[in-house]
Amino acid sequence: MTEVETFRAPLVARATDRSRSSQILEQNWKGPGGIAGWLSTVDHKEIGKRYLVTAFLFLLIGGIEAAVMRAQLTQPNEHLLTAEQYSQLFTMHGVTMIFLYALPVLSGFSNYLWPLLLGSRDMAFPRLNAFSYWVFLFAGIFLYVSFPLGAAPDDGWFNYVPYASRAYNPGINIDVYALGMVLLGISTTVGSINFIVTLLRLRAPGMSINRVPILIWGTLTASVGNLLAVPAVSLAFFMLWMDRQFGTHFFDVSAGGQPLLWEHLFWMFGHPWVYAIVLPAMGIVSDGLPTFCRRPLVGYTPVALSTVTAMVLGFGVWVHHMFATGLPAIAMSYFSATSMIIVIPSAVAVFSWIATIWTGRPVFTSAFLFFAGFVILFVIGGVSGFMTAAVPVDLQLTHTYFIVAHLHYTIIGINVFPVVGGIFYWFPKFTGRLMNETLGKWTFWVMFIGFNVGFFPMHILGLVGMPRRIYTYPEGLGWGPLNLIVTLGSYLFAIGVLMFVVNVLVSLKRGKVAGDNPWDGPSLEWSTSSPPPVYNFAVIPTVASRYPLWEARLHQGDDRSSTRQGFLLDKGRETMGTTSLDAEPDVILKMPSDAYSPLLLALALAALFVGALLHSWWLLGAALVVITLASIAWLWPQRSLSQIET
Amino acid sequence: MSARCTLVPSVALLARSATTYADTPMSYLHTYGPAGDPITRLGWGLGTISIAVISVIAVLLLGGLFRHRTERASDDAQLAVGREGGGMAWIYVGVGVSTVVLIICMGWTLVTTAIVLHPPSTPALTVQVVATQWWWRLRYTSANPSRTFTTANEIHIPVGQPVRFELASVDVIHSFWVPQLSGKMDVIPGQTNVTWLEADKPGVYRGQCAVFCGAEHARMALEVIADTPVDFRAWQDDQLREDPPPGSVTVRAGQRVFQAHCAACHAIRGSDAAGIVGPDLSHLMSRRTLAAGSLPNTPGNLAGWIADPQSLKPGAQMPDHLVSGPDLTAVVEYLNTLQ
Amino acid sequence: MSRRILPSGIVALSVMLCACSHSEGGSASGPPATGLPSGGEISALPMGHIAGLTDSAALARSIPNPYGDNPQAIASGKALYIKMNCAGCHGYDAKGNMGPDLTDTYWRYGGLPAQIFQSIRDGRAQGMPAWGAALPPQEIWKLVAYIQSLGGTYSVDGTPRNAQRPELVAPELSSHADDAPR
Amino acid sequence: MRNLVRSPAAGALAPSPRIEGRVHDPVHRHTPRRGAAIAGALFLGLPACGYSLQAADAPAAPPVSTNNLSGATLNSSPNDPAGEWHSQARDFANSRYSPLDQINTGNVGKLRIAWTFSDGTLHGHEAAPLVVSDTMYVVTPFPDMAYALDLSKPGASIRWTFKPNPSPMALGKACCDAVTRGIAYADGKLIYNLLDDHTVAVDAKTGKEVWRVMMDNLETGATMTMAPLVVGNKVFVGNSGGEMGVQGWIAALDVDTGKQLWRAYSTGSDKRVLIGAEFKPFYSWMKGNDLGISTWPDGMWKHGGASVWGWISYDPGTNLIYYGTSNPSPRVPAQRPGYNLWASTIFARDADTGMARWAYQTTPHDEWDYDAVNEDILMDLRINGEMRKVLVHFDRNAYAYTIDRTTGEVLIAAPFAYLNWSTGFDAKIGRPIVNQDKEPRPGVKLDNICPPDIGGKDWQPAAMSPRTGLVYAGIFNICMDLTDHEVGYIASTPYDGMEMQRHAAPGGNLGEFMAWNPATGKKMWAIKERFMTMSGALATAGDVVFYGTADGWFRAVDARNGSVLWSQKLASGVIGQPITYLGPDHRQYIAIYSGVGGAATVRADTSMSGFPAQGGTLYVFSINGDSIGAEPALPSVSNDAGAPAPTANRGQQ
């Protein structure tokens, strides 16, 4: 029985690639490989890639749904779809894009990059990370299983009652929505916990809180926001399910319930959520743009603080989704004011990016084009949001295509463009190969022009009075030609996305081999090989500034980060735990090895929700038993993780 | 190929489209009543500021892009600037200007909110609107109960006076919206929301349900017809006048068919039909549209609608196969007498 | 990286493609788009006037409710129950008032779906109005679906959901004893 | 010796009715037990008196009002023979007072069943039997059969049976059970209404139909349940069916031929409502022309209800008939803004021409189904020192009105039962003040509205005794929770839209039998009953008042102090009207129908423990149960003493 060491002073060593220590580290961190490895891996890089791939598949599915809807709206009185099919399509388009693509893709980036950016060997809770992915995948499948049965959710992504109540929607459609969202909420919540603890405890020594990259700030703020908002709305979904199945009256008007209660509960989560799906993306730009401007980001502190302020204010603006519900004018004016003030943190970020471009020497790579294009789309989306913050104007704009335009500019503009740019930027690090630059530039222009031609006329459609979610419209309202332009533009944008996917698939095999740091980026991930070894860092680096790889050339101060020399930590899977603010070395963290319990627990949880959906209580019971056993297995104290004091 | 050449055409597109689209029926680029005009002015103001901001940012961005452009990161070792600083001024100036603009807009917004909240004078007329899945029931109330009557989907209001609307829903959330007269107001079951409209000049102003309310949300339109006070009074009297009893044989047969097949859901004042499941059909032929604005009101459309409503408005509550053949022609003939 | 694109993606994509093929009505009001007999077929069912008990019961036992227990049909049947003033006679809880109780298993004119359909369509002697003119067959079948959901009716295969006496298919039609209306 | 004295209070089954008087009567009230003891002593003291009680041939002289508390005097025209009972209320004034006094507070304890009669039907039995010379005529609920019982035969065997066979469709249209409220007698003919809107006249001797007239169309949902009133050669009838959205009317038919003389509708133009020049309502808000149209939303008066299914009284002095109309339809007030005239209104009309003289609406814009059809008891009262010709009306809105019957002015309006729908009565404008938060709104459940839809008192008629000057009535102590649903008019289907559940008001008892002083508007005493007191009342010169309860108790109480002197549990609930008559043997009998139904069972909580089953039996009581040809109650003391054999002709004395 190996004697359990509880205290050891870590060796300081020099990292050489083929040194004996890297073989030992390889043994410690390599999973079994093959199918068993695939199911049981807890490596943050594997989970990150899976998040990215699954999220992009949902993006494509959501895109197909959008394409079918646009075909239906191309001309007045079109008969391609029935009203019910259209309702299910626009609901699944919304749910897929906002819940199954937007945050998961950012989780993909963050899961892959956080340990590399922070100088750690893995996330704080590797098994929780795997569990979070599996639950997300099963929630996606849970929502999509209803489609072939023709019983997909059909009341929009914010699912207003009483149309969502049993009296007007007696099928299982809305139960699939409610339970699916609670399941997805579990994945998001545990993911948020994982990110927050990783930020507080697993930074490389010396990387104090004001030296972490902006992507970290973005994801951290999003995680704190989700930690507060997602459990609350999961309760609201559960209340809706109880109303529908067990005759409670939370939202039932005839017995004292209130439809407005649902609107408030949903949007209190809704607005923080839409900030959670854009702040990390803004973080990607804030980290990627400086590399291509050949200079550090202008105003690191203002941008970091504006990210946090945006989320804090984000909790105080939700009624701007409900200006037309007849609430008292005083209340609405308050929320109108907060919705206008929230423009300021965004302004800080925009001017910081422009200043970085203006005072830097921009290098026109594809990634940079996406980041630059993002800035203008961000501003267009921002100002159209600012217009809806004015209560009386919103009484005309709300529930029309102006809002559809605004939400597409913000979500595609602020999430999709940075994500695609981020893939161009970090593809070499993920795969060791560069993506094709010329195809990349063509992809940008096709996507940028397609997007603007497709979605800018939606503003005009909104101004000429086209309401949201109508599956057809009569002639004579002037909506026909504009809808045609929107459809063509959106198809062009779709072509752009396909070009990007082709670029990714082709570059996997035939991309130019990329070194460790093809773009001469400043942050830690560029100090590792491409793709990084399974243990990330041979020795835990020490950090002395915000831009470790640019310190020499920025000649500020004389202490230097060192990625060649640091703590060895090769006794099993270990990484360095540091204090929260100043990141001083604090403890050696023993990391759990690959395990099946996350997958098992996720499967049992999914079975629990399927049992609840189908009212088969024995399945529910069985799932509960398996959940308990899997949890015990998961939390069983392991000697190898020195969780047992002998 | 720079971003600039795409921005210019889109701004032009916006300007050109503004003029051509101003007069489409549902456009609120131009409104015709005191409840809508202040909103439109504020809307144009904020819109102009937005376009200005976009243009400024676009110019700055393009400027920044082409100022020190380098072909390739050839001498990658070399960084743009040694010093960390520089560029903070951008943030201070940019955020400062933005904050000032925001505060001005906020002030203008509060003023406009106050103006449009309440009608200038207490409305003489109150219309009770009941939104139900996929049409609008209207009840004109008045101090003298016998001048209280019910109609559907077509609201008449006197020009130049504010009219109060009490909105109630009997099933799901709808939204009462006549864009050319004022902002929308959601109709939420369990509570009565109040809004007001006023038209400066006579005309037909189209409205539509704005919140998703089920299968035929797309075909739940309404029309507000502003009449001169004289015409409005005439219209009210006309609605209160009972149609003469059917004269010819076929019309009498048509009334019998109507009483047998349709009276359970529809009402015609003056006859024995008084159902409230469907719209009140008194003086049906005086209305411009059928099935909540879905199709213009012509005898041909009426016959087509009665014969097979599910093909024109699938999901509507009106069932198919209710009357056909000679019954259909008789009942259409009878309905045509309801002027 | 490419190896791992396949597994989770294919499931979602295939699910999506076969989705648009058919979809049942989600909202309560839309008539079920497919999978159910259309209005015309239903009215063509061989109803015939129910003469003697023998053939009518067998005939009635052979005609199930085309809507079965489709939740949309039950919901719109319940809405019709209120709108067509059935609640006035049979009570808002269908426990009976002027008209008989529809939740128990005593059916004066027969508790099979086809017999309830006929009671609604042609009316009954003791004051039940005939709804055949105002409601086409598919709307009446929705009302029958709602009444069946109350649990007191007999199912077509003869096994009543909870009635003790399955042979009590149509007491009134068999004997003309003066009944005691509830 | 049988238990001679059955003390009502000690009855094992009977819940002892608690006596509670609001105004303390100067005479100290006996508790029931002591009252019975005194009666027992009296009885024991007179064993030898035997049974040939002195028959009062000539009607007793008009009772000298010894201590009349309200100074009320009664005009008991048409002064039928004291021992007979020719119309439901016995007189035009609707007093239900009988001058017979063989049964008095002293010997009422000895009442026993003399004979019973089952009419073979099970719906609610609301009618009162009639007695003309030596025949009793009864009418049954659906199928509305009439029987003639020969009182001269032992056990009153059936002389003839008349079966009108009304259409069974009426069963599905009658809102509140397939009942009929009574039969009228007019020179050799019996006239009554069938449920399927026909009025029929039957020869009293032979039981053959004389004429049958269709008065309304059953298809529209109209039914006819009221008891006709005969005045001279005219008989007045009205329809019911407010729940079905009918148009209410009252009509006068010629007694001999059944031809309609005039018909007055309750809504519509003044021409239809027979309102003309001499129409002078007392209050200004009922003045104006065509108010039957202008107080309704456009066109809704056509299905405005206001049917006439209650009681009619007649004042020979002024030749006016007085009656009330039912509530406006639909029962959802939000659908019919305006006063909805002439619903829930008391009308005074000229008996010959039908033209209205005055009208008073008890519940303007009624929102809770408070009809005004209850009986108007005519009397002359001393109010503020001045003799006034008044009518006393206990309305369903729980206000008891004393109205000047010549002008329609409300002299007194005081609540007689627990109410919270109104906060008071505004005497100046003559209207109750409505309590805003008890006004129902569609789709919103409203709890605890008192009185319920069947009111503080429903149609069950009160009785008045000129000897005590008090009015005796069975009232309710009930509230309701209701939800309004907007409703459309579909011919021959219900048009009311009120979902309602009744429950007991504070106090827990559902019913109460009380005495009311119409001059002061005060309740003298009241007896709380666990179940509803749904039966008519009967007052007699013997100072005994009879009433029955919905769970089947038939009680006799002292007219002065309300102490219960005698109780008898009948087979089913009592919702009929008790009468008293002199048999051919000049013995006083009390007759009452038992057979629960009507409003007591419709939408009521029939699951209460002790709720009776249906029935259909007529009970006739007499002192010691003696009747023609029946065995004397006492077994002979010694067999060999040759006690007088029961002879068939015993009843012939």
mmCIF file of C-alpha atoms in Angstrom, chain B residues 111-302:
data_model
loop_
_atom_site.group_PDB
_atom_site.id
_atom_site.type_symbol
_atom_site.label_atom_id
_atom_site.label_comp_id
_atom_site.label_asym_id
_atom_site.label_seq_id
_atom_site.Cartn_x
_atom_site.Cartn_y
_atom_site.Cartn_z
ATOM 1 C CA VAL B 111 -40.746 63.185 -21.738
ATOM 2 C CA THR B 112 -42.266 61.167 -24.602
ATOM 3 C CA THR B 113 -43.397 58.444 -22.197
ATOM 4 C CA ALA B 114 -45.258 61.041 -20.153
ATOM 5 C CA ILE B 115 -46.919 62.538 -23.246
ATOM 6 C CA VAL B 116 -48.260 59.316 -24.709
ATOM 7 C CA LEU B 117 -49.207 57.690 -21.399
ATOM 8 C CA HIS B 118 -52.590 59.427 -21.010
ATOM 9 C CA PRO B 119 -54.917 60.862 -23.648
ATOM 10 C CA PRO B 120 -54.994 64.698 -23.800
ATOM 11 C CA SER B 121 -58.702 64.781 -22.790
ATOM 12 C CA THR B 122 -60.906 62.160 -21.172
ATOM 13 C CA PRO B 123 -62.211 59.974 -24.023
ATOM 14 C CA ALA B 124 -65.929 60.196 -24.686
ATOM 15 C CA LEU B 125 -66.023 56.754 -26.251
ATOM 16 C CA THR B 126 -64.870 53.456 -24.710
ATOM 17 C CA VAL B 127 -64.493 50.302 -26.765
ATOM 18 C CA GLN B 128 -64.128 46.982 -24.923
ATOM 19 C CA VAL B 129 -61.893 44.676 -26.975
ATOM 20 C CA VAL B 130 -61.874 40.947 -26.199
ATOM 21 C CA ALA B 131 -59.055 39.101 -27.958
ATOM 22 C CA THR B 132 -59.841 35.465 -28.548
ATOM 23 C CA GLN B 133 -58.009 32.882 -30.624
ATOM 24 C CA TRP B 134 -57.640 34.526 -33.822
ATOM 25 C CA TRP B 135 -60.256 37.318 -33.956
ATOM 26 C CA TRP B 136 -61.287 40.435 -32.048
ATOM 27 C CA ARG B 137 -64.654 40.879 -30.309
ATOM 28 C CA LEU B 138 -65.594 44.580 -29.888
ATOM 29 C CA ARG B 139 -68.253 46.070 -27.631
ATOM 30 C CA TYR B 140 -69.198 49.724 -27.915
ATOM 31 C CA THR B 141 -70.484 50.818 -24.471
ATOM 32 C CA SER B 142 -72.423 54.013 -23.795
ATOM 33 C CA ALA B 143 -74.268 55.646 -20.917
ATOM 34 C CA ASN B 144 -77.573 54.575 -22.490
ATOM 35 C CA PRO B 145 -77.460 50.749 -22.294
ATOM 36 C CA SER B 146 -79.589 50.286 -25.409
ATOM 37 C CA ARG B 147 -76.845 51.960 -27.489
ATOM 38 C CA THR B 148 -74.428 49.230 -26.314
ATOM 39 C CA PHE B 149 -73.769 46.776 -29.156
ATOM 40 C CA THR B 150 -71.254 44.123 -30.159
ATOM 41 C CA THR B 151 -69.334 43.828 -33.424
ATOM 42 C CA ALA B 152 -66.040 42.240 -34.551
ATOM 43 C CA ASN B 153 -62.653 42.868 -36.192
ATOM 44 C CA GLU B 154 -63.484 46.365 -37.548
ATOM 45 C CA ILE B 155 -63.223 49.323 -35.163
ATOM 46 C CA HIS B 156 -64.806 52.640 -36.117
ATOM 47 C CA ILE B 157 -63.639 55.725 -34.247
ATOM 48 C CA PRO B 158 -64.504 59.405 -34.617
ATOM 49 C CA VAL B 159 -61.648 61.524 -36.035
ATOM 50 C CA GLY B 160 -59.938 64.026 -33.763
ATOM 51 C CA GLN B 161 -61.103 62.540 -30.434
ATOM 52 C CA PRO B 162 -59.193 60.151 -28.143
ATOM 53 C CA VAL B 163 -60.893 56.739 -27.816
ATOM 54 C CA ARG B 164 -60.258 54.542 -24.768
ATOM 55 C CA PHE B 165 -59.734 50.803 -25.308
ATOM 56 C CA GLU B 166 -60.169 48.237 -22.514
ATOM 57 C CA LEU B 167 -58.353 45.057 -23.579
ATOM 58 C CA ALA B 168 -59.227 41.622 -22.170
ATOM 59 C CA SER B 169 -58.344 38.113 -23.336
ATOM 60 C CA VAL B 170 -60.399 34.962 -22.784
ATOM 61 C CA ASP B 171 -57.666 32.488 -23.708
ATOM 62 C CA VAL B 172 -53.952 33.276 -24.325
ATOM 63 C CA ILE B 173 -51.773 36.407 -24.515
ATOM 64 C CA HIS B 174 -52.434 38.564 -27.604
ATOM 65 C CA SER B 175 -51.305 42.119 -28.404
ATOM 66 C CA PHE B 176 -53.483 44.969 -29.671
ATOM 67 C CA TRP B 177 -51.462 46.984 -32.197
ATOM 68 C CA VAL B 178 -52.454 49.621 -34.749
ATOM 69 C CA PRO B 179 -48.984 50.857 -35.747
ATOM 70 C CA GLN B 180 -50.054 54.023 -37.576
ATOM 71 C CA LEU B 181 -51.994 55.308 -34.573
ATOM 72 C CA SER B 182 -50.024 54.227 -31.484
ATOM 73 C CA GLY B 183 -47.743 51.668 -29.810
ATOM 74 C CA LYS B 184 -49.014 48.165 -29.014
ATOM 75 C CA MET B 185 -50.484 46.974 -25.723
ATOM 76 C CA ASP B 186 -50.449 43.266 -24.800
ATOM 77 C CA VAL B 187 -53.802 41.649 -23.963
ATOM 78 C CA ILE B 188 -53.157 39.387 -20.971
ATOM 79 C CA PRO B 189 -55.811 37.003 -19.567
ATOM 80 C CA GLY B 190 -56.815 37.780 -15.982
ATOM 81 C CA GLN B 191 -56.191 41.530 -16.266
ATOM 82 C CA THR B 192 -57.671 44.408 -18.275
ATOM 83 C CA ASN B 193 -55.032 46.610 -19.933
ATOM 84 C CA VAL B 194 -56.095 50.071 -21.068
ATOM 85 C CA THR B 195 -54.737 52.044 -24.048
ATOM 86 C CA TRP B 196 -55.980 54.861 -26.257
ATOM 87 C CA LEU B 197 -55.912 55.850 -29.929
ATOM 88 C CA GLU B 198 -56.718 58.973 -31.831
ATOM 89 C CA ALA B 199 -56.677 59.584 -35.592
ATOM 90 C CA ASP B 200 -55.958 63.016 -37.075
ATOM 91 C CA LYS B 201 -57.593 62.293 -40.412
ATOM 92 C CA PRO B 202 -60.211 59.850 -41.699
ATOM 93 C CA GLY B 203 -58.857 56.644 -43.204
ATOM 94 C CA VAL B 204 -58.324 52.933 -42.754
ATOM 95 C CA TYR B 205 -55.536 51.984 -40.323
ATOM 96 C CA ARG B 206 -54.616 48.291 -40.275
ATOM 97 C CA GLY B 207 -53.626 46.514 -37.066
ATOM 98 C CA GLN B 208 -52.506 43.000 -36.210
ATOM 99 C CA CYS B 209 -51.995 40.746 -33.165
ATOM 100 C CA ALA B 210 -48.302 41.044 -32.295
ATOM 101 C CA VAL B 211 -47.686 38.276 -29.694
ATOM 102 C CA PHE B 212 -47.593 34.612 -30.816
ATOM 103 C CA CYS B 213 -50.980 33.164 -29.859
ATOM 104 C CA GLY B 214 -51.283 29.869 -31.689
ATOM 105 C CA ALA B 215 -51.892 28.396 -35.136
ATOM 106 C CA GLU B 216 -53.473 31.399 -36.855
ATOM 107 C CA HIS B 217 -51.558 34.202 -35.078
ATOM 108 C CA ALA B 218 -50.584 35.311 -38.580
ATOM 109 C CA ARG B 219 -54.202 35.925 -39.624
ATOM 110 C CA MET B 220 -55.485 37.851 -36.582
ATOM 111 C CA ALA B 221 -55.675 41.302 -38.097
ATOM 112 C CA LEU B 222 -58.066 44.188 -37.388
ATOM 113 C CA GLU B 223 -58.868 47.505 -39.004
ATOM 114 C CA VAL B 224 -59.470 50.871 -37.358
ATOM 115 C CA ILE B 225 -61.588 53.086 -39.601
ATOM 116 C CA ALA B 226 -61.528 56.745 -38.599
ATOM 117 C CA ASP B 227 -64.752 58.524 -39.644
ATOM 118 C CA THR B 228 -65.799 62.132 -39.370
ATOM 119 C CA PRO B 229 -67.978 62.543 -36.249
ATOM 120 C CA VAL B 230 -71.071 62.705 -38.465
ATOM 121 C CA ASP B 231 -70.187 59.503 -40.328
ATOM 122 C CA PHE B 232 -69.285 57.848 -37.027
ATOM 123 C CA ARG B 233 -72.690 58.668 -35.516
ATOM 124 C CA ALA B 234 -74.325 57.380 -38.725
ATOM 125 C CA TRP B 235 -72.305 54.165 -38.482
ATOM 126 C CA GLN B 236 -73.387 53.675 -34.836
ATOM 127 C CA ASP B 237 -77.024 54.255 -35.693
ATOM 128 C CA ASP B 238 -76.646 51.890 -38.630
ATOM 129 C CA GLN B 239 -75.239 49.199 -36.329
ATOM 130 C CA LEU B 240 -78.173 49.685 -33.922
ATOM 131 C CA ARG B 241 -80.759 49.557 -36.734
ATOM 132 C CA GLU B 242 -82.137 46.032 -37.154
ATOM 133 C CA ASP B 243 -82.105 44.573 -40.639
ATOM 134 C CA PRO B 244 -85.606 44.249 -42.146
ATOM 135 C CA PRO B 245 -87.043 40.716 -41.895
ATOM 136 C CA PRO B 246 -86.086 38.609 -44.964
ATOM 137 C CA GLY B 247 -88.219 39.447 -47.940
ATOM 138 C CA SER B 248 -87.753 36.859 -50.680
ATOM 139 C CA VAL B 249 -88.269 33.119 -50.284
ATOM 140 C CA THR B 250 -84.614 32.177 -50.713
ATOM 141 C CA VAL B 251 -83.548 34.747 -48.147
ATOM 142 C CA ARG B 252 -86.079 33.340 -45.692
ATOM 143 C CA ALA B 253 -84.766 29.851 -46.445
ATOM 144 C CA GLY B 254 -81.265 31.220 -45.929
ATOM 145 C CA GLN B 255 -82.246 32.547 -42.527
ATOM 146 C CA ARG B 256 -83.634 29.137 -41.571
ATOM 147 C CA VAL B 257 -80.379 27.486 -42.664
ATOM 148 C CA PHE B 258 -78.445 30.065 -40.675
ATOM 149 C CA GLN B 259 -80.619 29.521 -37.599
ATOM 150 C CA ALA B 260 -80.167 25.738 -37.854
ATOM 151 C CA HIS B 261 -76.442 25.556 -38.656
ATOM 152 C CA CYS B 262 -74.828 28.803 -37.520
ATOM 153 C CA ALA B 263 -76.926 30.346 -34.696
ATOM 154 C CA ALA B 264 -75.192 28.242 -32.030
ATOM 155 C CA CYS B 265 -71.972 30.243 -32.555
ATOM 156 C CA HIS B 266 -72.914 33.484 -34.342
ATOM 157 C CA ALA B 267 -75.303 36.282 -33.431
ATOM 158 C CA ILE B 268 -77.340 38.531 -35.707
ATOM 159 C CA ARG B 269 -79.232 41.211 -33.810
ATOM 160 C CA GLY B 270 -82.861 41.197 -34.850
ATOM 161 C CA SER B 271 -82.932 37.453 -35.509
ATOM 162 C CA ASP B 272 -83.045 34.615 -32.967
ATOM 163 C CA ALA B 273 -79.352 33.837 -33.444
ATOM 164 C CA ALA B 274 -77.388 34.966 -30.382
ATOM 165 C CA GLY B 275 -74.350 32.664 -30.023
ATOM 166 C CA ILE B 276 -71.098 34.278 -28.790
ATOM 167 C CA VAL B 277 -68.600 31.546 -29.744
ATOM 168 C CA GLY B 278 -67.921 33.193 -33.107
ATOM 169 C CA PRO B 279 -67.975 36.855 -34.205
ATOM 170 C CA ASP B 280 -71.236 38.857 -34.183
ATOM 171 C CA LEU B 281 -72.380 38.981 -37.811
ATOM 172 C CA SER B 282 -74.894 41.847 -37.487
ATOM 173 C CA HIS B 283 -74.477 44.153 -40.533
ATOM 174 C CA LEU B 284 -71.762 41.811 -41.834
ATOM 175 C CA MET B 285 -71.769 43.318 -45.307
ATOM 176 C CA SER B 286 -70.851 46.731 -43.897
ATOM 177 C CA ARG B 287 -67.444 45.291 -42.946
ATOM 178 C CA ARG B 288 -64.455 45.464 -45.302
ATOM 179 C CA THR B 289 -62.828 42.107 -44.481
ATOM 180 C CA LEU B 290 -63.709 38.565 -43.373
ATOM 181 C CA ALA B 291 -62.081 36.198 -40.859
ATOM 182 C CA ALA B 292 -60.169 38.928 -38.964
ATOM 183 C CA GLY B 293 -58.713 40.637 -41.998
ATOM 184 C CA SER B 294 -57.790 37.380 -43.749
ATOM 185 C CA LEU B 295 -59.694 38.156 -46.977
ATOM 186 C CA PRO B 296 -61.705 41.021 -48.446
ATOM 187 C CA ASN B 297 -65.442 40.834 -47.839
ATOM 188 C CA THR B 298 -67.037 39.877 -51.184
ATOM 189 C CA PRO B 299 -69.952 37.451 -51.642
ATOM 190 C CA GLY B 300 -67.587 35.083 -53.468
ATOM 191 C CA ASN B 301 -65.061 35.115 -50.622
ATOM 192 C CA LEU B 302 -67.899 34.754 -48.123
#
